Amino acid sequence: MPNPYAEAGVDTAAGDLAVELMKSAVAATHNASVFGGVGGFAGLYDVSFLKDFSRPLLATSTDGVGTKVAIAQAIDKHDTIGLDLVGMVVDDIVVVGAKPLFMTDYIACGRVVPERIADIVAGIARGCSATGTALVGGETAEHPGLLGPDDYDVAGAAVGAVEESAVLGASRVVDGDVVVAIASSGLHSNGYSLVRHVLSSRGVAVTDSLPEFGGLVGEALLEPTRLYTSPLLSVIDAHPGAVHSLSHVTGGGIAANLARVLPVGSWVEVDRATWEPLPVFRVLADMSGTPIEDTEGTWNLGIGMFAVVDAAAAPAIVEALGTAGLASWLVGAVSMSARDLEGFEQGAKGVDGGAVRLVGAYAG
């Protein structure tokens, strides 16, 4: 019997196969708090444990991975983009000190290719498992005519919980706190429109193989976003009260994201000499003919997170992060003293925060 929906370009059978292919990966993220299995209209999560909180707060975050998906589509590699999605969403949850509970995802595509969708969701599931987050639901929507047959975009949302008295943020930061930078794995998922512009202007395709990128350009650019949630939660638990605020270095770059988690009236000078930007940033800056300092508002240049911590606890925190596989180092200190703040970035994204500027020259 003819299927009018299929004739219109929507293949529900392919969607069902995609669900079958991803079911085991999704189920692997579930814990005892997940109520029911895969495939319901809504995911259910048991939050009985919140009764033990004095004042439980829910934290929520939503995001996508931007035009990094264009790189994945161009080289037909889709098994890491889901890790990027978890990094962008769940690592915003930990910034306020919350433990992530569950996540949902949304994939819009021009045509459902079951194996491709399963690859994307498997990456999301790996990220969820690494961060202790249950993947409780999702949606794959086929949009023929709106998106090309091989085009797709991904988005997600997560929910976490934190005791009100344990919320991290600018209000906890005091004069003399130090700023710890935590290394990124690469570009993460921000600034890819600039990346693609730079490559296009030089006539470089992501399918090219270049020694500067260590091989295939696209594969180098798809280096997955580093996941910080589990190590940071461990550090917070092991050093009660020592971590005062966290900043996820995403859109807006280095100074703006740090300024968001500092109190009004404070300032920090971030010393560039304390680290060497990852090679991918040097290569792209050289290709663009732009001083690398001019990209600080777009790319993370090797810093994926900042932790503003009690100065006395900083050495132990740096050591703990290193043990967890996260290189970290001191980049500056918080001051509340009066000074001229010309040239500083002050607050960002609607937040009246502190003031930050980068000083000196990069190592290397």
Coordinates of C-alpha atoms in Angstrom, one line a residue:
M1 CA 0.0 0.0 0.0
P2 CA 1.5 3.4 -0.9
N3 CA 2.9 5.4 2.0
P4 CA 2.2 9.1 1.3
Y5 CA 4.6 10.2 4.1
A6 CA 7.4 8.2 2.5
E7 CA 6.6 9.7 -0.9
A8 CA 6.9 13.2 0.8
G9 CA 10.4 12.2 1.9
V10 CA 9.9 11.1 5.4
D11 CA 11.0 7.5 6.1
T12 CA 9.5 6.3 9.4
A13 CA 10.9 2.8 8.9
A14 CA 14.5 4.3 8.8
G15 CA 13.6 6.2 12.0
D16 CA 12.5 3.0 13.7
L17 CA 15.7 1.3 12.6
A18 CA 17.8 4.2 14.0
V19 CA 16.1 3.8 17.4
E20 CA 16.9 0.0 17.4
L21 CA 20.5 0.7 16.6
M22 CA 20.9 3.2 19.4
K23 CA 18.9 1.5 22.1
S24 CA 21.8 -0.4 23.8
A25 CA 24.0 2.7 23.9
V26 CA 21.3 4.8 25.5
A27 CA 20.4 2.1 28.0
A28 CA 24.0 1.9 29.1
T29 CA 23.7 5.4 30.5
H30 CA 20.8 4.5 32.7
N31 CA 21.0 4.1 36.5
A32 CA 18.6 3.1 39.2
S33 CA 17.0 6.5 39.1
V34 CA 15.8 6.2 35.5
F35 CA 12.1 5.1 35.6
G36 CA 11.1 3.1 32.5
G37 CA 13.1 2.4 29.4
V38 CA 13.8 3.8 26.0
G39 CA 11.0 4.9 23.6
G40 CA 8.4 6.6 25.8
F41 CA 6.8 9.9 25.0
A42 CA 8.7 11.4 28.0
G43 CA 11.7 10.3 30.1
L44 CA 11.1 9.7 33.8
Y45 CA 13.7 10.2 36.5
D46 CA 13.3 9.4 40.2
V47 CA 14.3 12.5 42.3
S48 CA 13.3 11.1 45.7
F49 CA 16.8 11.8 46.9
L50 CA 16.1 15.6 46.7
K51 CA 14.0 15.2 49.9
D52 CA 17.3 15.0 51.8
F53 CA 18.4 18.4 50.6
S54 CA 17.7 21.5 52.7
R55 CA 17.0 23.6 49.7
P56 CA 17.4 21.7 46.4
L57 CA 18.0 23.7 43.3
L58 CA 17.6 22.3 39.8
A59 CA 20.2 23.5 37.2
T60 CA 19.4 23.3 33.5
S61 CA 21.4 24.0 30.3
T62 CA 20.8 23.7 26.6
D63 CA 23.1 24.1 23.7
G64 CA 24.3 22.7 20.3
V65 CA 27.7 22.3 18.7
G66 CA 27.4 25.0 16.0
T67 CA 29.0 24.7 12.6
K68 CA 31.3 22.0 13.8
V69 CA 28.7 19.6 12.4
A70 CA 29.7 20.9 8.9
I71 CA 33.1 19.3 9.4
A72 CA 31.6 16.0 10.5
Q73 CA 29.3 16.0 7.4
A74 CA 32.1 16.9 5.0
I75 CA 34.3 14.0 6.0
D76 CA 31.4 11.6 6.9
K77 CA 32.6 11.1 10.5
H78 CA 29.8 11.3 13.1
D79 CA 30.9 9.3 16.1
T80 CA 32.4 12.2 18.1
I81 CA 30.0 15.0 17.5
G82 CA 27.8 13.6 20.3
L83 CA 30.7 14.0 22.8
D84 CA 30.9 17.6 21.8
L85 CA 27.2 18.0 22.5
V86 CA 27.5 16.6 26.0
G87 CA 30.5 18.8 26.7
M88 CA 28.7 21.9 25.7
V89 CA 25.6 21.1 27.7
V90 CA 26.6 19.1 30.8
D91 CA 29.8 21.1 31.5
D92 CA 27.7 24.2 31.9
I93 CA 25.8 22.3 34.6
V94 CA 28.9 21.7 36.7
V95 CA 29.9 25.4 36.5
V96 CA 27.3 26.2 39.3
G97 CA 28.4 23.2 41.3
A98 CA 25.5 21.0 40.3
K99 CA 25.7 17.2 39.7
P100 CA 24.1 16.4 36.3
L101 CA 21.1 14.0 36.5
F102 CA 19.8 13.5 33.0
M103 CA 19.9 14.7 29.4
T104 CA 17.8 14.7 26.3
D105 CA 18.9 15.2 22.7
Y106 CA 17.4 16.5 19.4
I107 CA 18.7 15.7 15.9
A108 CA 17.2 17.4 12.9
C109 CA 18.2 15.9 9.5
G110 CA 17.2 16.0 5.9
R111 CA 17.2 12.3 5.6
V112 CA 17.4 9.6 8.3
V113 CA 20.4 7.4 7.7
P114 CA 20.0 4.9 10.6
E115 CA 23.7 4.2 11.0
R116 CA 24.6 7.9 11.0
I117 CA 22.0 8.7 13.6
A118 CA 23.2 5.7 15.7
D119 CA 26.8 7.0 15.5
I120 CA 25.7 10.5 16.7
V121 CA 23.7 9.1 19.6
A122 CA 26.4 6.6 20.6
G123 CA 28.7 9.6 21.0
I124 CA 26.2 11.3 23.2
A125 CA 25.8 8.2 25.2
R126 CA 29.6 7.9 25.7
G127 CA 29.7 11.5 26.9
C128 CA 26.7 10.9 29.3
S129 CA 28.4 7.8 30.7
A130 CA 31.6 9.7 31.3
T131 CA 29.8 12.5 33.2
G132 CA 27.4 10.4 35.1
T133 CA 24.4 11.7 33.2
A134 CA 21.4 9.5 32.2
L135 CA 20.3 9.9 28.6
V136 CA 16.5 9.6 29.1
G137 CA 15.1 10.7 25.8
G138 CA 15.5 12.3 22.5
E139 CA 14.0 13.0 19.1
T140 CA 15.2 12.5 15.5
A141 CA 13.2 14.7 13.1
E142 CA 13.4 14.3 9.3
H143 CA 13.0 17.6 7.5
P144 CA 13.2 17.0 3.7
G145 CA 13.1 20.1 1.7
L146 CA 14.3 22.2 4.6
L147 CA 17.7 20.4 5.1
G148 CA 19.8 18.7 2.4
P149 CA 19.8 14.8 2.4
D150 CA 23.1 14.6 4.3
D151 CA 22.6 17.7 6.5
Y152 CA 21.8 17.6 10.2
D153 CA 22.0 19.6 13.4
V154 CA 22.1 18.5 17.0
A155 CA 21.0 20.1 20.2
G156 CA 20.5 18.9 23.8
A157 CA 19.4 19.9 27.2
A158 CA 20.4 18.6 30.7
V159 CA 19.2 19.0 34.2
G160 CA 21.3 18.7 37.4
A161 CA 20.8 19.4 41.1
V162 CA 22.7 21.2 43.8
E163 CA 22.2 22.2 47.4
E164 CA 21.5 26.0 47.6
S165 CA 24.3 26.4 50.1
A166 CA 26.8 24.8 47.7
V167 CA 26.1 26.9 44.6
L168 CA 29.3 28.2 43.0
G169 CA 29.5 31.7 41.6
A170 CA 30.9 35.2 41.8
S171 CA 29.4 35.8 45.3
R172 CA 31.9 33.3 46.7
V173 CA 35.0 34.9 45.2
V174 CA 37.2 37.0 47.5
D175 CA 40.2 39.2 47.2
G176 CA 43.4 37.0 46.9
D177 CA 41.7 34.0 45.2
V178 CA 43.7 32.5 42.4
V179 CA 42.6 31.6 38.9
V180 CA 43.4 28.0 37.7
A181 CA 43.3 27.3 34.0
I182 CA 42.3 23.8 32.9
A183 CA 43.5 22.7 29.6
S184 CA 41.2 22.2 26.6
S185 CA 41.6 19.4 24.1
G186 CA 41.5 21.8 21.1
L187 CA 38.9 24.0 19.6
H188 CA 36.1 22.3 21.5
S189 CA 32.9 23.5 19.8
N190 CA 33.3 27.2 19.4
G191 CA 34.6 29.4 16.6
Y192 CA 34.1 27.0 13.7
S193 CA 32.6 29.7 11.5
L194 CA 35.9 31.5 11.7
V195 CA 37.8 28.2 11.2
R196 CA 35.9 27.5 8.1
H197 CA 36.3 31.1 6.8
V198 CA 40.1 30.8 7.4
L199 CA 40.4 27.5 5.5
S200 CA 38.2 28.8 2.6
S201 CA 40.2 31.9 2.3
R202 CA 43.3 29.8 1.8
G203 CA 41.7 27.3 -0.5
V204 CA 42.0 24.5 2.0
A205 CA 39.4 21.7 2.2
V206 CA 38.7 19.7 5.3
T207 CA 39.2 16.6 3.1
D208 CA 42.8 17.7 2.4
S209 CA 45.7 16.1 4.2
L210 CA 48.3 18.7 5.5
P211 CA 51.3 18.1 7.7
E212 CA 50.5 21.2 9.8
F213 CA 47.3 19.4 10.9
G214 CA 49.0 16.0 11.4
G215 CA 47.0 14.5 8.5
L216 CA 43.5 15.0 7.4
V217 CA 42.4 18.5 8.2
G218 CA 38.8 17.5 9.1
E219 CA 39.9 14.8 11.6
A220 CA 42.1 17.3 13.4
L221 CA 39.3 19.8 13.6
L222 CA 36.9 17.1 15.0
E223 CA 39.0 16.5 18.1
P224 CA 36.2 16.0 20.7
T225 CA 35.4 18.5 23.4
R226 CA 37.1 17.6 26.7
L227 CA 34.6 16.6 29.4
Y228 CA 35.3 18.2 32.8
T229 CA 32.3 17.3 34.9
S230 CA 33.4 14.2 36.8
P231 CA 36.9 15.4 37.7
L232 CA 35.6 18.8 38.8
L233 CA 32.8 17.3 41.0
S234 CA 35.5 15.1 42.6
V235 CA 37.7 18.1 43.3
I236 CA 34.7 20.1 44.8
D237 CA 33.9 17.1 47.1
A238 CA 37.5 16.6 48.1
H239 CA 38.1 20.3 48.9
P240 CA 35.0 21.6 50.5
G241 CA 34.6 25.3 50.2
A242 CA 37.8 25.8 48.3
V243 CA 36.4 26.1 44.8
H244 CA 34.5 29.4 44.6
S245 CA 33.5 29.7 41.0
L246 CA 34.0 28.0 37.6
S247 CA 33.9 29.3 34.1
H248 CA 33.3 27.2 30.9
V249 CA 35.3 28.8 28.2
T250 CA 32.9 28.7 25.2
G251 CA 31.4 31.4 23.0
G252 CA 32.9 34.8 23.7
G253 CA 36.4 33.6 24.4
I254 CA 38.8 33.7 27.3
A255 CA 38.4 37.1 29.1
A256 CA 34.6 37.4 28.7
N257 CA 33.9 34.0 30.1
L258 CA 36.1 34.5 33.2
A259 CA 34.7 37.9 33.8
R260 CA 31.2 36.4 34.1
V261 CA 32.1 34.5 37.3
L262 CA 33.9 37.3 39.1
P263 CA 32.2 39.9 41.4
V264 CA 31.7 43.4 40.3
G265 CA 34.7 45.5 41.4
S266 CA 37.2 42.7 41.1
W267 CA 39.8 42.3 38.4
V268 CA 42.2 39.7 37.1
E269 CA 45.2 39.9 34.7
V270 CA 45.6 36.6 33.0
D271 CA 49.3 36.0 32.2
R272 CA 49.7 34.6 28.7
A273 CA 53.2 33.5 29.5
T274 CA 51.8 30.7 31.7
W275 CA 50.8 28.5 28.7
E276 CA 51.5 27.8 25.1
P277 CA 48.5 27.8 22.8
L278 CA 47.8 24.4 21.2
P279 CA 49.3 24.0 17.7
V280 CA 46.0 24.0 15.9
F281 CA 45.4 27.6 17.1
R282 CA 48.9 28.7 15.9
V283 CA 48.3 27.0 12.5
L284 CA 44.9 28.7 12.0
A285 CA 46.1 32.1 13.2
D286 CA 49.1 31.9 10.8
M287 CA 46.8 30.9 7.9
S288 CA 44.6 33.9 8.6
G289 CA 47.5 36.3 8.9
T290 CA 46.1 37.4 12.2
P291 CA 48.1 37.8 15.5
I292 CA 46.9 34.9 17.7
E293 CA 46.0 37.5 20.4
D294 CA 43.3 38.8 18.1
T295 CA 41.5 35.4 18.3
E296 CA 41.2 35.4 22.1
G297 CA 37.6 36.5 21.9
T298 CA 36.7 33.6 19.6
W299 CA 38.9 30.5 20.4
N300 CA 39.8 29.1 23.8
L301 CA 43.5 28.9 22.8
G302 CA 44.1 25.9 25.1
I303 CA 41.9 26.7 28.1
G304 CA 38.6 24.9 28.4
M305 CA 37.7 25.8 32.0
F306 CA 38.7 28.3 34.7
A307 CA 38.5 27.6 38.4
V308 CA 38.6 30.4 40.9
V309 CA 39.8 28.9 44.1
D310 CA 41.2 29.6 47.6
A311 CA 44.9 30.4 47.2
A312 CA 45.9 27.9 49.9
A313 CA 44.1 25.1 48.3
A314 CA 45.3 25.8 44.7
P315 CA 48.4 23.5 44.7
A316 CA 46.3 20.5 45.9
I317 CA 43.6 21.2 43.4
V318 CA 46.1 21.5 40.5
E319 CA 47.6 18.2 41.7
A320 CA 44.2 16.5 41.9
L321 CA 43.2 17.7 38.4
G322 CA 46.5 16.4 37.1
T323 CA 45.8 13.0 38.6
A324 CA 42.4 13.0 36.8
G325 CA 44.2 13.6 33.5
L326 CA 43.5 17.4 33.3
A327 CA 46.6 19.6 33.0
S328 CA 46.0 22.8 34.9
W329 CA 48.1 25.8 36.0
L330 CA 47.8 29.2 37.7
V331 CA 47.2 32.2 35.4
G332 CA 46.5 35.0 37.8
A333 CA 44.9 36.3 41.0
V334 CA 41.8 38.1 41.9
S335 CA 42.2 41.7 43.2
M336 CA 39.6 44.0 44.7
S337 CA 41.9 47.0 44.8
A338 CA 41.0 50.2 42.9
R339 CA 42.6 50.7 39.6
D340 CA 42.1 52.0 36.1
L341 CA 40.2 49.3 34.2
E342 CA 40.7 50.7 30.7
G343 CA 41.4 47.8 28.3
F344 CA 39.8 45.2 30.6
E345 CA 36.7 43.2 29.5
Q346 CA 34.0 43.7 32.1
G347 CA 31.2 41.2 32.4
A348 CA 29.6 39.5 29.5
K349 CA 26.3 38.1 28.2
G350 CA 24.2 40.3 30.3
V351 CA 26.2 39.6 33.5
D352 CA 27.7 42.6 35.4
G353 CA 30.8 40.7 36.5
G354 CA 34.4 41.5 37.1
A355 CA 37.1 42.8 34.8
V356 CA 39.6 40.7 32.9
R357 CA 42.4 41.3 30.5
L358 CA 45.2 39.1 29.1
V359 CA 48.7 40.4 29.5
G360 CA 52.2 39.5 28.3
A361 CA 53.2 37.2 25.5
Y362 CA 52.4 33.5 25.0
A363 CA 55.0 30.9 25.8
G364 CA 56.6 29.2 22.9

